[in-house]
Tab-separated table of C-alpha atoms in Angstrom:
chain	number	residue	atom	x	y	z
L	1	MET	CA	-26.946	-173.606	-147.138
L	2	ARG	CA	-23.749	-172.808	-149.181
L	3	LYS	CA	-22.064	-175.884	-150.359
L	4	THR	CA	-18.597	-174.967	-151.036
L	5	MET	CA	-16.591	-171.773	-150.971
L	6	THR	CA	-14.315	-170.821	-153.797
L	7	ASP	CA	-10.556	-170.466	-152.852
L	8	LYS	CA	-10.919	-166.646	-152.902
L	9	GLU	CA	-14.120	-166.705	-150.613
L	10	TYR	CA	-12.288	-169.078	-148.207
L	11	GLN	CA	-9.221	-166.853	-148.042
L	12	ASN	CA	-11.499	-163.829	-147.098
L	13	TYR	CA	-13.226	-165.888	-144.669
L	14	VAL	CA	-9.936	-166.904	-143.045
L	15	GLU	CA	-8.878	-163.312	-142.889
L	16	LYS	CA	-12.029	-162.511	-140.939
L	17	LYS	CA	-11.469	-165.387	-138.623
L	18	SER	CA	-7.809	-165.019	-137.800
L	19	PRO	CA	-6.932	-162.577	-134.939
L	20	ASN	CA	-4.640	-159.926	-135.746
L	21	SER	CA	-1.367	-158.914	-133.800
L	22	ASN	CA	-2.052	-156.279	-131.144
L	23	ILE	CA	-0.430	-153.404	-133.023
L	24	VAL	CA	-0.819	-150.797	-130.338
L	25	ARG	CA	0.592	-152.933	-127.578
L	26	ASN	CA	3.477	-154.159	-129.875
L	27	VAL	CA	4.382	-150.603	-130.953
L	28	ILE	CA	4.522	-149.410	-127.283
L	29	ARG	CA	6.698	-152.331	-126.133
L	30	ALA	CA	9.002	-151.913	-129.122
L	31	PHE	CA	9.346	-148.202	-128.487
L	32	ILE	CA	10.096	-148.783	-124.768
L	33	VAL	CA	12.719	-151.538	-125.281
L	34	GLY	CA	14.179	-149.981	-128.461
L	35	GLY	CA	14.516	-146.739	-126.601
L	36	LEU	CA	16.193	-148.313	-123.573
L	37	ILE	CA	18.645	-150.027	-125.724
L	38	CYS	CA	19.389	-146.588	-127.395
L	39	ILE	CA	19.812	-145.141	-123.870
L	40	VAL	CA	22.354	-147.695	-123.057
L	41	GLY	CA	24.270	-146.856	-126.278
L	42	GLN	CA	24.140	-143.086	-125.543
L	43	PHE	CA	25.355	-143.821	-121.954
L	44	ILE	CA	28.273	-145.642	-123.247
L	45	THR	CA	29.038	-142.806	-125.892
L	46	ASN	CA	28.890	-140.139	-123.253
L	47	ALA	CA	30.991	-142.143	-120.803
L	48	LEU	CA	33.769	-142.616	-123.521
L	49	ARG	CA	33.580	-139.089	-124.591
L	50	MET	CA	33.994	-137.765	-120.962
L	51	ARG	CA	37.141	-139.776	-120.895
L	52	GLY	CA	38.349	-137.590	-123.879
L	53	TYR	CA	38.130	-139.961	-126.874
L	54	ASP	CA	37.331	-138.427	-130.185
L	55	GLN	CA	34.059	-138.712	-131.837
L	56	GLU	CA	35.009	-141.207	-134.422
L	57	LYS	CA	36.564	-143.644	-132.030
L	58	VAL	CA	33.673	-143.300	-129.558
L	59	ALA	CA	31.117	-144.295	-132.278
L	60	GLY	CA	33.095	-147.323	-133.205
L	61	VAL	CA	33.646	-148.530	-129.720
L	62	THR	CA	30.059	-147.943	-128.765
L	63	SER	CA	28.900	-150.116	-131.651
L	64	LEU	CA	31.351	-152.799	-130.647
L	65	LEU	CA	30.255	-152.884	-127.152
L	66	MET	CA	26.516	-153.014	-128.236
L	67	ILE	CA	27.363	-155.970	-130.573
L	68	LEU	CA	29.160	-157.714	-127.716
L	69	MET	CA	26.213	-157.245	-125.485
L	70	GLY	CA	23.744	-158.485	-128.131
L	71	ALA	CA	25.884	-161.615	-128.779
L	72	LEU	CA	26.332	-162.116	-124.856
L	73	PHE	CA	22.645	-161.948	-124.129
L	74	THR	CA	21.879	-164.334	-127.130
L	75	GLY	CA	24.327	-166.886	-125.667
L	76	LEU	CA	22.703	-166.436	-122.321
L	77	ASN	CA	19.423	-167.565	-123.858
L	78	LEU	CA	17.896	-164.103	-123.016
L	79	TYR	CA	17.576	-162.321	-126.203
L	80	ASP	CA	14.916	-164.411	-127.699
L	81	ASP	CA	12.888	-163.712	-124.580
L	82	LEU	CA	13.402	-159.989	-125.038
L	83	GLY	CA	12.543	-160.336	-128.778
L	84	ARG	CA	9.247	-162.239	-128.040
L	85	PHE	CA	8.322	-159.115	-125.868
L	86	ALA	CA	9.729	-156.242	-127.831
L	87	GLY	CA	9.533	-157.321	-131.439
L	88	ALA	CA	11.085	-154.697	-133.721
L	89	GLY	CA	12.295	-152.973	-130.497
L	90	SER	CA	15.060	-155.463	-130.285
L	91	ILE	CA	15.435	-156.467	-133.703
L	92	VAL	CA	16.176	-152.962	-135.313
L	93	PRO	CA	19.172	-151.957	-133.004
L	94	ILE	CA	22.653	-153.192	-133.638
L	95	THR	CA	22.142	-155.733	-130.796
L	96	GLY	CA	19.470	-157.343	-132.761
L	97	PHE	CA	21.781	-157.613	-135.835
L	98	ALA	CA	24.474	-159.482	-133.592
L	99	ASN	CA	21.481	-161.727	-132.371
L	100	SER	CA	20.697	-162.692	-135.916
L	101	ILE	CA	24.299	-163.855	-136.538
L	102	VAL	CA	24.932	-165.435	-133.147
L	103	SER	CA	21.574	-167.398	-133.014
L	104	PRO	CA	22.046	-169.579	-136.150
L	105	ALA	CA	25.722	-169.971	-135.231
L	106	MET	CA	24.511	-171.591	-131.929
L	107	GLU	CA	21.611	-173.629	-133.623
L	108	PHE	CA	23.837	-175.162	-136.322
L	109	LYS	CA	26.758	-175.985	-134.165
L	110	SER	CA	25.596	-179.591	-134.120
L	111	GLU	CA	26.439	-179.745	-137.858
L	112	GLY	CA	30.164	-178.784	-137.195
L	113	TYR	CA	32.214	-175.857	-137.143
L	114	VAL	CA	32.629	-175.698	-140.819
L	115	MET	CA	29.367	-176.424	-142.695
L	116	GLY	CA	27.236	-175.797	-139.573
L	117	VAL	CA	28.635	-172.633	-137.625
L	118	GLY	CA	30.505	-171.247	-140.703
L	119	GLY	CA	27.996	-172.237	-143.447
L	120	ARG	CA	24.818	-171.216	-141.642
L	121	MET	CA	25.999	-168.104	-139.577
L	122	PHE	CA	24.764	-165.508	-141.961
L	123	VAL	CA	21.551	-167.424	-142.905
L	124	ILE	CA	19.503	-164.593	-141.517
L	125	ALA	CA	21.957	-161.595	-141.684
L	126	GLY	CA	23.141	-162.493	-145.157
L	127	PRO	CA	20.467	-160.826	-147.167
L	128	VAL	CA	20.901	-157.549	-144.997
L	129	LEU	CA	24.649	-157.724	-145.764
L	130	VAL	CA	24.290	-158.454	-149.465
L	131	TYR	CA	21.651	-155.606	-150.142
L	132	GLY	CA	23.243	-153.279	-147.525
L	133	ILE	CA	26.676	-153.516	-149.164
L	134	SER	CA	25.022	-153.364	-152.658
L	135	ALA	CA	23.077	-150.296	-151.725
L	136	SER	CA	26.095	-148.558	-150.244
L	137	ILE	CA	28.139	-149.279	-153.537
L	138	VAL	CA	25.471	-147.723	-155.588
L	139	ALA	CA	25.192	-144.721	-153.296
L	140	GLY	CA	29.038	-144.301	-153.563
L	141	ILE	CA	28.824	-144.363	-157.319
L	142	VAL	CA	26.081	-141.698	-157.292
L	143	TYR	CA	28.046	-139.570	-154.845
L	144	PHE	CA	31.225	-139.978	-157.029
L	145	LEU	CA	29.469	-138.947	-160.186
L	146	LEU	CA	27.606	-136.026	-158.611
L	147	ARG	CA	30.458	-134.547	-156.596
C	1	MET	CA	-14.644	-205.920	-156.276
C	2	SER	CA	-13.692	-204.954	-152.713
C	3	THR	CA	-16.166	-206.004	-150.149
C	4	LYS	CA	-14.714	-203.727	-147.359
C	5	ARG	CA	-15.102	-200.431	-149.089
C	6	LEU	CA	-17.937	-197.907	-148.093
C	7	GLY	CA	-18.583	-194.971	-150.234
C	8	ASN	CA	-15.701	-193.205	-151.954
C	9	GLN	CA	-13.015	-192.898	-149.322
C	10	THR	CA	-13.968	-195.283	-146.257
C	11	VAL	CA	-12.992	-198.752	-145.356
C	12	LYS	CA	-15.015	-200.884	-142.866
C	13	LEU	CA	-12.728	-203.250	-141.198
C	14	GLN	CA	-14.204	-206.771	-141.005
C	15	ASN	CA	-11.721	-208.046	-138.438
C	16	PRO	CA	-11.335	-204.728	-136.502
C	17	PRO	CA	-7.866	-204.531	-134.944
C	18	ASN	CA	-7.511	-203.909	-131.166
C	19	ILE	CA	-5.372	-201.198	-129.709
C	20	VAL	CA	-3.751	-203.235	-126.970
C	21	SER	CA	-1.016	-200.907	-125.841
C	22	SER	CA	-0.026	-197.257	-126.101
C	23	ALA	CA	2.647	-194.998	-124.906
C	24	ALA	CA	3.460	-191.296	-124.910
C	25	ILE	CA	6.584	-189.410	-123.933
C	26	VAL	CA	6.612	-185.660	-123.896
C	27	GLY	CA	8.745	-182.650	-123.351
C	28	PRO	CA	8.926	-180.452	-120.285
C	29	LYS	CA	6.353	-177.780	-121.688
C	30	GLU	CA	3.800	-180.480	-122.527
C	31	GLY	CA	4.453	-181.935	-119.082
C	32	LYS	CA	3.334	-178.723	-117.622
C	33	GLY	CA	0.046	-178.717	-119.658
C	34	PRO	CA	-3.487	-179.901	-118.747
C	35	LEU	CA	-2.770	-183.481	-119.781
C	36	ARG	CA	0.401	-183.936	-117.672
C	37	LEU	CA	-1.125	-186.739	-115.546
C	38	PHE	CA	-1.847	-188.908	-118.530
C	39	PHE	CA	1.627	-189.062	-120.004
C	40	ASP	CA	4.026	-192.021	-119.462
C	41	ASN	CA	7.088	-189.991	-119.170
C	42	ILE	CA	8.007	-186.258	-119.049
C	43	LEU	CA	11.418	-185.189	-120.021
C	44	GLU	CA	13.255	-182.694	-117.797
C	45	ASP	CA	15.084	-181.049	-120.672
C	46	GLU	CA	14.535	-181.037	-124.470
C	47	MET	CA	18.024	-182.547	-125.248
C	48	TRP	CA	17.512	-185.699	-123.156
C	49	GLY	CA	21.277	-186.189	-122.684
C	50	GLU	CA	21.874	-186.250	-126.562
C	51	LYS	CA	24.030	-184.104	-128.689
C	52	SER	CA	21.378	-182.552	-131.011
C	53	TRP	CA	17.763	-181.873	-131.138
C	54	GLU	CA	17.406	-184.564	-133.927
C	55	LYS	CA	19.145	-187.250	-131.811
C	56	ALA	CA	16.751	-186.262	-128.876
C	57	GLU	CA	13.847	-186.787	-131.256
C	58	SER	CA	15.109	-190.188	-132.468
C	59	LYS	CA	15.573	-191.093	-128.884
C	60	LEU	CA	11.845	-190.190	-128.224
C	61	ILE	CA	10.664	-192.606	-130.894
C	62	ARG	CA	13.112	-195.359	-129.618
C	63	GLU	CA	11.991	-195.145	-126.075
C	64	THR	CA	8.301	-194.840	-126.923
C	65	PHE	CA	8.571	-197.898	-129.075
C	66	ALA	CA	10.255	-199.753	-126.150
C	67	LEU	CA	7.567	-198.711	-123.784
C	68	ILE	CA	4.866	-199.770	-126.063
C	69	LEU	CA	6.247	-203.211	-126.227
C	70	LYS	CA	6.948	-203.272	-122.532
C	71	LYS	CA	3.359	-202.312	-121.682
C	72	ALA	CA	2.071	-205.147	-123.953
C	73	ASN	CA	4.601	-207.683	-122.677
C	74	LYS	CA	5.938	-208.218	-126.089
C	75	SER	CA	9.206	-208.469	-127.542
C	76	ALA	CA	10.323	-206.813	-130.900
C	77	GLY	CA	10.505	-210.254	-132.633
C	78	GLN	CA	6.736	-210.577	-132.242
C	79	ILE	CA	6.039	-207.415	-134.002
C	80	ASP	CA	5.312	-207.907	-137.856
C	81	TYR	CA	5.516	-204.221	-138.790
C	82	VAL	CA	6.384	-200.863	-137.451
C	83	ILE	CA	4.901	-197.887	-139.357
C	84	SER	CA	6.474	-194.704	-138.509
C	85	GLY	CA	7.279	-191.048	-139.614
C	86	ASP	CA	7.944	-187.593	-138.436
C	87	LEU	CA	8.466	-184.198	-139.544
C	88	LEU	CA	12.238	-184.087	-140.251
C	89	ASN	CA	13.649	-184.130	-143.812
C	90	GLN	CA	13.811	-187.767	-144.823
C	91	CYS	CA	12.066	-188.838	-141.676
C	92	ILE	CA	15.330	-189.104	-139.757
C	93	ALA	CA	13.641	-189.328	-136.190
C	94	ALA	CA	11.801	-192.416	-137.220
C	95	ASN	CA	14.637	-193.994	-139.275
C	96	PHE	CA	17.297	-193.468	-136.733
C	97	GLY	CA	15.134	-194.101	-133.777
C	98	LEU	CA	14.102	-197.484	-135.142
C	99	ARG	CA	17.165	-198.689	-136.819
C	100	GLU	CA	18.295	-201.042	-134.179
C	101	SER	CA	14.498	-202.271	-133.680
C	102	GLU	CA	14.968	-205.229	-136.113
C	103	VAL	CA	11.351	-204.967	-137.109
C	104	PRO	CA	10.080	-204.781	-140.768
C	105	PHE	CA	9.527	-201.021	-141.130
C	106	PHE	CA	7.400	-198.906	-143.331
C	107	GLY	CA	8.307	-195.071	-143.302
C	108	VAL	CA	5.337	-192.750	-143.943
C	109	TYR	CA	5.121	-189.046	-144.239
C	110	GLY	CA	1.827	-187.298	-143.639
C	111	ALA	CA	3.202	-184.277	-141.769
C	112	CYS	CA	1.206	-183.873	-138.685
C	113	SER	CA	-1.402	-186.469	-139.912
C	114	THR	CA	1.136	-189.194	-139.610
C	115	MET	CA	-0.425	-190.775	-136.460
C	116	ALA	CA	-3.795	-191.494	-138.128
C	117	GLU	CA	-2.049	-192.298	-141.401
C	118	SER	CA	0.144	-195.078	-139.868
C	119	MET	CA	-2.841	-196.415	-137.935
C	120	SER	CA	-4.877	-196.572	-141.066
C	121	ILE	CA	-2.261	-198.641	-142.815
C	122	GLY	CA	-1.616	-200.704	-139.828
C	123	SER	CA	-5.232	-201.571	-139.217
C	124	MET	CA	-5.623	-202.689	-142.894
C	125	LEU	CA	-2.705	-204.841	-142.575
C	126	VAL	CA	-4.115	-206.474	-139.581
C	127	ASP	CA	-7.628	-206.621	-140.854
C	128	GLY	CA	-6.257	-208.341	-144.116
C	129	GLY	CA	-4.447	-210.981	-142.267
C	130	PHE	CA	-0.898	-209.762	-143.271
C	131	ALA	CA	0.109	-208.976	-139.709
C	132	GLU	CA	-0.703	-209.897	-136.204
C	133	HIS	CA	0.878	-207.165	-134.323
C	134	VAL	CA	1.701	-203.758	-135.801
C	135	VAL	CA	3.189	-200.724	-134.011
C	136	CYS	CA	2.218	-197.246	-135.366
C	137	ILE	CA	4.437	-194.428	-133.980
C	138	THR	CA	5.453	-190.852	-134.630
C	139	SER	CA	7.000	-187.876	-133.165
C	140	SER	CA	7.833	-184.184	-133.283
C	141	HIS	CA	10.156	-181.916	-131.464
C	142	PHE	CA	9.835	-178.225	-130.988
C	143	CYS	CA	13.443	-177.266	-131.423
C	144	SER	CA	14.168	-179.574	-134.507
C	145	ALA	CA	10.955	-178.373	-136.097
C	146	GLU	CA	11.803	-174.681	-135.537
C	147	LYS	CA	15.268	-175.245	-136.962
C	148	GLN	CA	13.999	-176.955	-140.072
C	149	PHE	CA	10.821	-174.727	-140.705
C	150	ARG	CA	11.341	-171.414	-139.046
C	151	PHE	CA	14.236	-169.598	-137.348
C	152	PRO	CA	16.906	-170.481	-134.901
C	153	LEU	CA	15.625	-170.707	-131.284
C	154	GLU	CA	17.695	-167.855	-129.878
C	155	LEU	CA	16.617	-165.494	-132.542
C	156	GLY	CA	14.460	-162.796	-130.981
C	157	THR	CA	11.332	-162.835	-133.021
C	158	GLN	CA	7.513	-162.423	-132.365
C	159	ARG	CA	4.931	-164.846	-133.580
C	160	PRO	CA	1.589	-163.774	-134.783
C	161	PRO	CA	-1.507	-164.869	-132.828
C	162	THR	CA	-2.439	-167.553	-135.407
C	163	ALA	CA	0.953	-169.397	-134.975
C	164	GLN	CA	1.064	-172.745	-133.333
C	165	TRP	CA	3.637	-174.433	-131.012
C	166	THR	CA	5.343	-177.697	-132.082
C	167	VAL	CA	4.792	-180.345	-129.583
C	168	THR	CA	7.726	-182.202	-128.174
C	169	GLY	CA	6.695	-185.715	-127.863
C	170	SER	CA	6.351	-189.113	-129.261
C	171	GLY	CA	3.199	-191.224	-129.188
C	172	GLY	CA	2.388	-194.659	-130.505
C	173	VAL	CA	0.125	-197.686	-130.250
C	174	LEU	CA	0.307	-201.417	-130.776
C	175	LEU	CA	-2.401	-202.839	-132.935
C	176	SER	CA	-3.167	-206.631	-132.627
C	177	ALA	CA	-5.581	-208.971	-134.273
C	178	LYS	CA	-6.707	-210.437	-130.917
C	179	GLY	CA	-7.684	-208.534	-127.839
C	180	ASN	CA	-10.673	-206.897	-126.037
C	181	GLY	CA	-10.778	-203.464	-127.655
C	182	PRO	CA	-10.812	-200.676	-128.126
C	183	TYR	CA	-11.291	-201.607	-131.815
C	184	ILE	CA	-10.640	-199.733	-135.008
C	185	THR	CA	-13.728	-200.014	-136.957
C	186	HIS	CA	-13.596	-197.663	-139.873
C	187	ILE	CA	-10.940	-195.700	-141.719
C	188	THR	CA	-11.614	-192.673	-143.855
C	189	THR	CA	-8.605	-191.711	-145.966
C	190	GLY	CA	-8.258	-188.046	-146.820
C	191	LYS	CA	-7.619	-186.449	-150.090
C	192	ILE	CA	-5.193	-183.579	-150.524
C	193	VAL	CA	-7.037	-180.252	-150.236
C	194	ASP	CA	-5.702	-176.886	-150.975
C	195	LYS	CA	-7.748	-173.815	-150.402
C	196	GLY	CA	-4.832	-171.452	-151.443
C	197	ILE	CA	-3.786	-170.470	-147.889
C	198	LYS	CA	-0.078	-169.422	-148.034
C	199	ASP	CA	0.621	-168.272	-144.599
C	200	ALA	CA	2.773	-170.782	-142.752
C	201	ASN	CA	1.886	-168.977	-139.570
C	202	ASN	CA	-1.755	-169.955	-139.954
C	203	MET	CA	-1.574	-173.717	-140.593
C	204	GLY	CA	-4.910	-174.300	-138.742
C	205	ALA	CA	-6.692	-172.270	-141.422
C	206	ALA	CA	-4.878	-174.139	-144.178
C	207	MET	CA	-5.665	-177.483	-142.871
C	208	ALA	CA	-9.253	-176.927	-141.741
C	209	PRO	CA	-10.728	-177.679	-145.252
C	210	ALA	CA	-9.098	-180.839	-145.452
C	211	ALA	CA	-10.546	-181.827	-141.982
C	212	VAL	CA	-13.959	-180.694	-143.093
C	213	ASP	CA	-13.728	-182.759	-146.191
C	214	THR	CA	-12.694	-185.953	-144.357
C	215	ILE	CA	-15.219	-185.530	-141.488
C	216	VAL	CA	-18.159	-184.863	-143.929
C	217	THR	CA	-17.058	-187.718	-146.199
C	218	HIS	CA	-16.868	-189.976	-143.108
C	219	PHE	CA	-20.488	-189.278	-142.317
C	220	ARG	CA	-21.667	-189.605	-145.843
C	221	ASP	CA	-19.669	-192.811	-146.532
C	222	THR	CA	-20.696	-194.536	-143.323
C	223	GLY	CA	-24.233	-193.118	-142.811
C	224	PHE	CA	-23.194	-192.255	-139.238
C	225	SER	CA	-24.372	-189.001	-137.746
C	226	PRO	CA	-22.236	-186.925	-135.302
C	227	ASP	CA	-24.251	-188.219	-132.246
C	228	ARG	CA	-22.678	-191.692	-132.723
C	229	TYR	CA	-19.637	-190.346	-131.310
C	230	ASP	CA	-18.770	-188.948	-127.861
C	231	LEU	CA	-15.617	-187.319	-129.196
C	232	ILE	CA	-14.629	-186.053	-132.647
C	233	VAL	CA	-11.121	-184.926	-132.373
C	234	THR	CA	-8.826	-183.303	-134.829
C	235	GLY	CA	-5.092	-183.262	-134.678
C	236	ASP	CA	-3.690	-179.772	-134.535
C	237	LEU	CA	-6.047	-177.152	-136.065
C	238	GLY	CA	-5.653	-174.883	-133.034
C	239	ALA	CA	-7.945	-172.155	-132.133
C	240	VAL	CA	-8.503	-170.617	-135.491
C	241	GLY	CA	-8.690	-173.846	-137.523
C	242	LYS	CA	-11.001	-175.445	-135.023
C	243	GLU	CA	-13.519	-172.730	-135.205
C	244	ILE	CA	-13.431	-172.706	-139.092
C	245	CYS	CA	-13.803	-176.545	-139.222
C	246	ALA	CA	-16.773	-176.530	-136.853
C	247	GLU	CA	-18.590	-173.854	-138.954
C	248	LEU	CA	-17.763	-175.524	-142.312
C	249	VAL	CA	-18.869	-178.922	-141.181
C	250	GLN	CA	-22.127	-177.335	-139.783
C	251	GLU	CA	-22.680	-175.709	-143.169
C	252	GLN	CA	-22.584	-179.109	-144.757
C	253	GLY	CA	-25.493	-180.233	-142.599
C	254	TYR	CA	-23.653	-181.906	-139.636
C	255	ASN	CA	-23.500	-180.357	-136.216
C	256	ILE	CA	-20.376	-181.614	-134.462
C	257	SER	CA	-19.816	-178.717	-132.033
C	258	SER	CA	-21.003	-180.523	-128.878
C	259	VAL	CA	-18.615	-183.397	-129.177
C	260	TYR	CA	-15.786	-181.641	-131.062
C	261	ASN	CA	-12.306	-180.853	-129.746
C	262	ASP	CA	-8.834	-180.511	-131.090
C	263	CYS	CA	-5.635	-182.024	-129.750
C	264	GLY	CA	-3.775	-178.751	-130.239
C	265	LEU	CA	-6.064	-177.017	-127.709
C	266	MET	CA	-6.110	-179.858	-125.202
C	267	ILE	CA	-2.315	-180.335	-124.818
C	268	TYR	CA	-1.514	-176.799	-123.689
C	269	ASP	CA	-2.992	-174.116	-121.470
C	270	ARG	CA	-2.779	-171.438	-124.242
C	271	GLU	CA	-2.871	-168.433	-122.017
C	272	ARG	CA	-0.590	-169.558	-119.335
C	273	GLN	CA	1.866	-171.359	-121.683
C	274	ASP	CA	1.986	-168.637	-124.364
C	275	THR	CA	1.366	-171.131	-127.211
C	276	HIS	CA	-0.707	-168.670	-129.268
C	277	ALA	CA	-3.368	-170.675	-131.331
C	278	GLY	CA	-2.355	-174.013	-129.783
C	279	GLY	CA	-0.176	-177.048	-130.331
C	280	SER	CA	0.847	-178.630	-133.690
C	281	GLY	CA	3.183	-181.391	-134.936
C	282	CYS	CA	2.947	-185.094	-135.441
C	283	GLY	CA	3.560	-185.396	-131.710
C	284	CYS	CA	0.543	-183.301	-130.898
C	285	SER	CA	-2.196	-185.671	-131.970
C	286	ALA	CA	-0.038	-188.739	-131.309
C	287	THR	CA	0.687	-188.017	-127.688
C	288	VAL	CA	-2.949	-186.769	-126.903
C	289	PHE	CA	-4.336	-189.841	-128.531
C	290	ALA	CA	-1.772	-192.351	-127.109
C	291	SER	CA	-2.351	-190.940	-123.468
C	292	PHE	CA	-5.572	-189.206	-122.732
C	293	ILE	CA	-7.954	-190.532	-125.419
C	294	ILE	CA	-6.874	-194.132	-125.131
C	295	LYS	CA	-7.001	-194.025	-121.304
C	296	LYS	CA	-10.583	-192.676	-121.516
C	297	LEU	CA	-11.540	-195.387	-123.982
C	298	MET	CA	-10.016	-198.138	-121.788
C	299	GLU	CA	-11.792	-196.741	-118.686
C	300	GLY	CA	-15.100	-196.715	-120.726
C	301	SER	CA	-15.786	-192.985	-120.250
C	302	LEU	CA	-15.408	-192.589	-123.944
C	303	LYS	CA	-17.079	-195.176	-126.094
C	304	ASN	CA	-16.894	-193.977	-129.753
C	305	VAL	CA	-14.146	-191.693	-131.005
C	306	LEU	CA	-13.353	-190.221	-134.492
C	307	PHE	CA	-9.713	-189.345	-134.517
C	308	VAL	CA	-8.849	-187.033	-137.397
C	309	ALA	CA	-5.209	-186.183	-137.540
C	310	THR	CA	-4.475	-183.123	-139.826
C	311	GLY	CA	-1.330	-182.410	-141.806
C	312	ALA	CA	-0.009	-179.458	-143.624
C	313	LEU	CA	1.959	-180.905	-146.673
C	314	MET	CA	4.472	-177.972	-147.310
C	315	SER	CA	8.086	-177.634	-147.062
C	316	PRO	CA	10.224	-174.601	-146.335
C	317	THR	CA	11.234	-174.612	-150.047
C	318	SER	CA	7.705	-174.600	-151.243
C	319	THR	CA	6.850	-171.743	-148.868
C	320	GLN	CA	9.795	-169.659	-150.226
C	321	GLN	CA	8.720	-170.364	-153.742
C	322	GLY	CA	5.338	-168.770	-152.949
C	323	GLU	CA	3.358	-171.973	-153.003
C	324	SER	CA	0.144	-172.425	-150.921
C	325	ILE	CA	-0.145	-175.127	-148.326
C	326	PRO	CA	-1.815	-178.463	-149.552
C	327	SER	CA	-3.347	-180.246	-146.537
C	328	ILE	CA	-4.662	-183.547	-145.510
C	329	ALA	CA	-6.770	-185.213	-142.805
C	330	HIS	CA	-7.151	-188.911	-142.139
C	331	ALA	CA	-9.813	-190.272	-139.899
C	332	VAL	CA	-9.819	-193.357	-137.849
C	333	SER	CA	-13.079	-194.487	-136.097
C	334	ILE	CA	-12.586	-196.159	-132.644
C	335	SER	CA	-15.138	-198.000	-130.533
C	336	THR	CA	-15.098	-199.815	-127.386
C	337	VAL	CA	-17.741	-202.307	-128.511
C	338	LEU	CA	-18.403	-204.132	-131.732
C	339	GLN	CA	-21.679	-203.825	-133.164
């Protein structure tokens, strides 16, 4: 009879006891839902292009419409259900980025529009913006020097 | 030299307090679970007519407190102490929920072990002759807990299978010096135990060693064996923690598996209600104890119960700083007859 486990032994034991996420199932779901979101985006792009808009405008308007839909479905309390099913499939597209900004804005509305909505809106998207913008500045400098 | 102490961590109450009244109010999800028939009130929505989740949780405590008194036919003026706490920062659910109660108040924080912690302190107050009537009450709310400890509700995330679901609900009991039981006979107060688990999505595994320590210490201090009890129930270890707890208690030479259950597994139908490893939160052990377990004790179908509420004592700040999760478990032994 073993009396006590060391912390390390216990952590290894817990590792064995804890069920893992079903990766195959999650990957398939993420692929399907992520793919569907992209198809919607592509559909919008094609529809706009058939109306004769130029490529640059089409890309911008498509992004805007996808962000609008992500925000709308978050507000309708549907995007969290989609996210529970699809995981990365609904987080990675730009609709997921909209969800990450709208959801804290909704959550912290009870703390007021300034410190609540305003102060907390970027609590999840903030790091993405900080490091995304930082990385693009670094890339810009590298591009400038190598040009 | 204290005459009431047994072993290192246990107290044997010489004037065992009676549990004379209890109440449990739960949210809609808990109201669809297997114990729905035992709760006093089931909310239709989690806001309960309030403007924020936090206000709704305060209302849960306030209304549960009122219900406990009503069922015992007591007024607030007859209560000597109320001992209460919850999961929110600075225990605002308890502080705001009881601010109009006009009853001397002790605020406690034991994370999800708060129900057993408050009953332990309350029992000692009654046993020591410092109080005639003490109310012990706690709560948790899924939405306010998610907001404080995790992510916004509407954020589309997936949970790992070891994650648990915070119970929306409040439960409490009235302890009195006089009555006909069920009696609180022994209290084993837990130590803080930390085995280095850092995953806040696997709190059952973090808390299981604390439960093991308290359960084994209880048997050693009192000389009881597991077959004294018809139910040994932990607070919110969930599926992963419960299995670990049963195995590790067995390794220490006590087989509890035939009488062992966990409130986190009793309150939800895990498959149907998609709660992964089970329920958690102060309200989990509190509502299961104050409804199902008390009713079974009052009916006589349970005679001896060891109630071991478990708590994970971390905060979002400690998690972000990479700290492991210190845990605690407090045990309260309840009997329908006095030996």
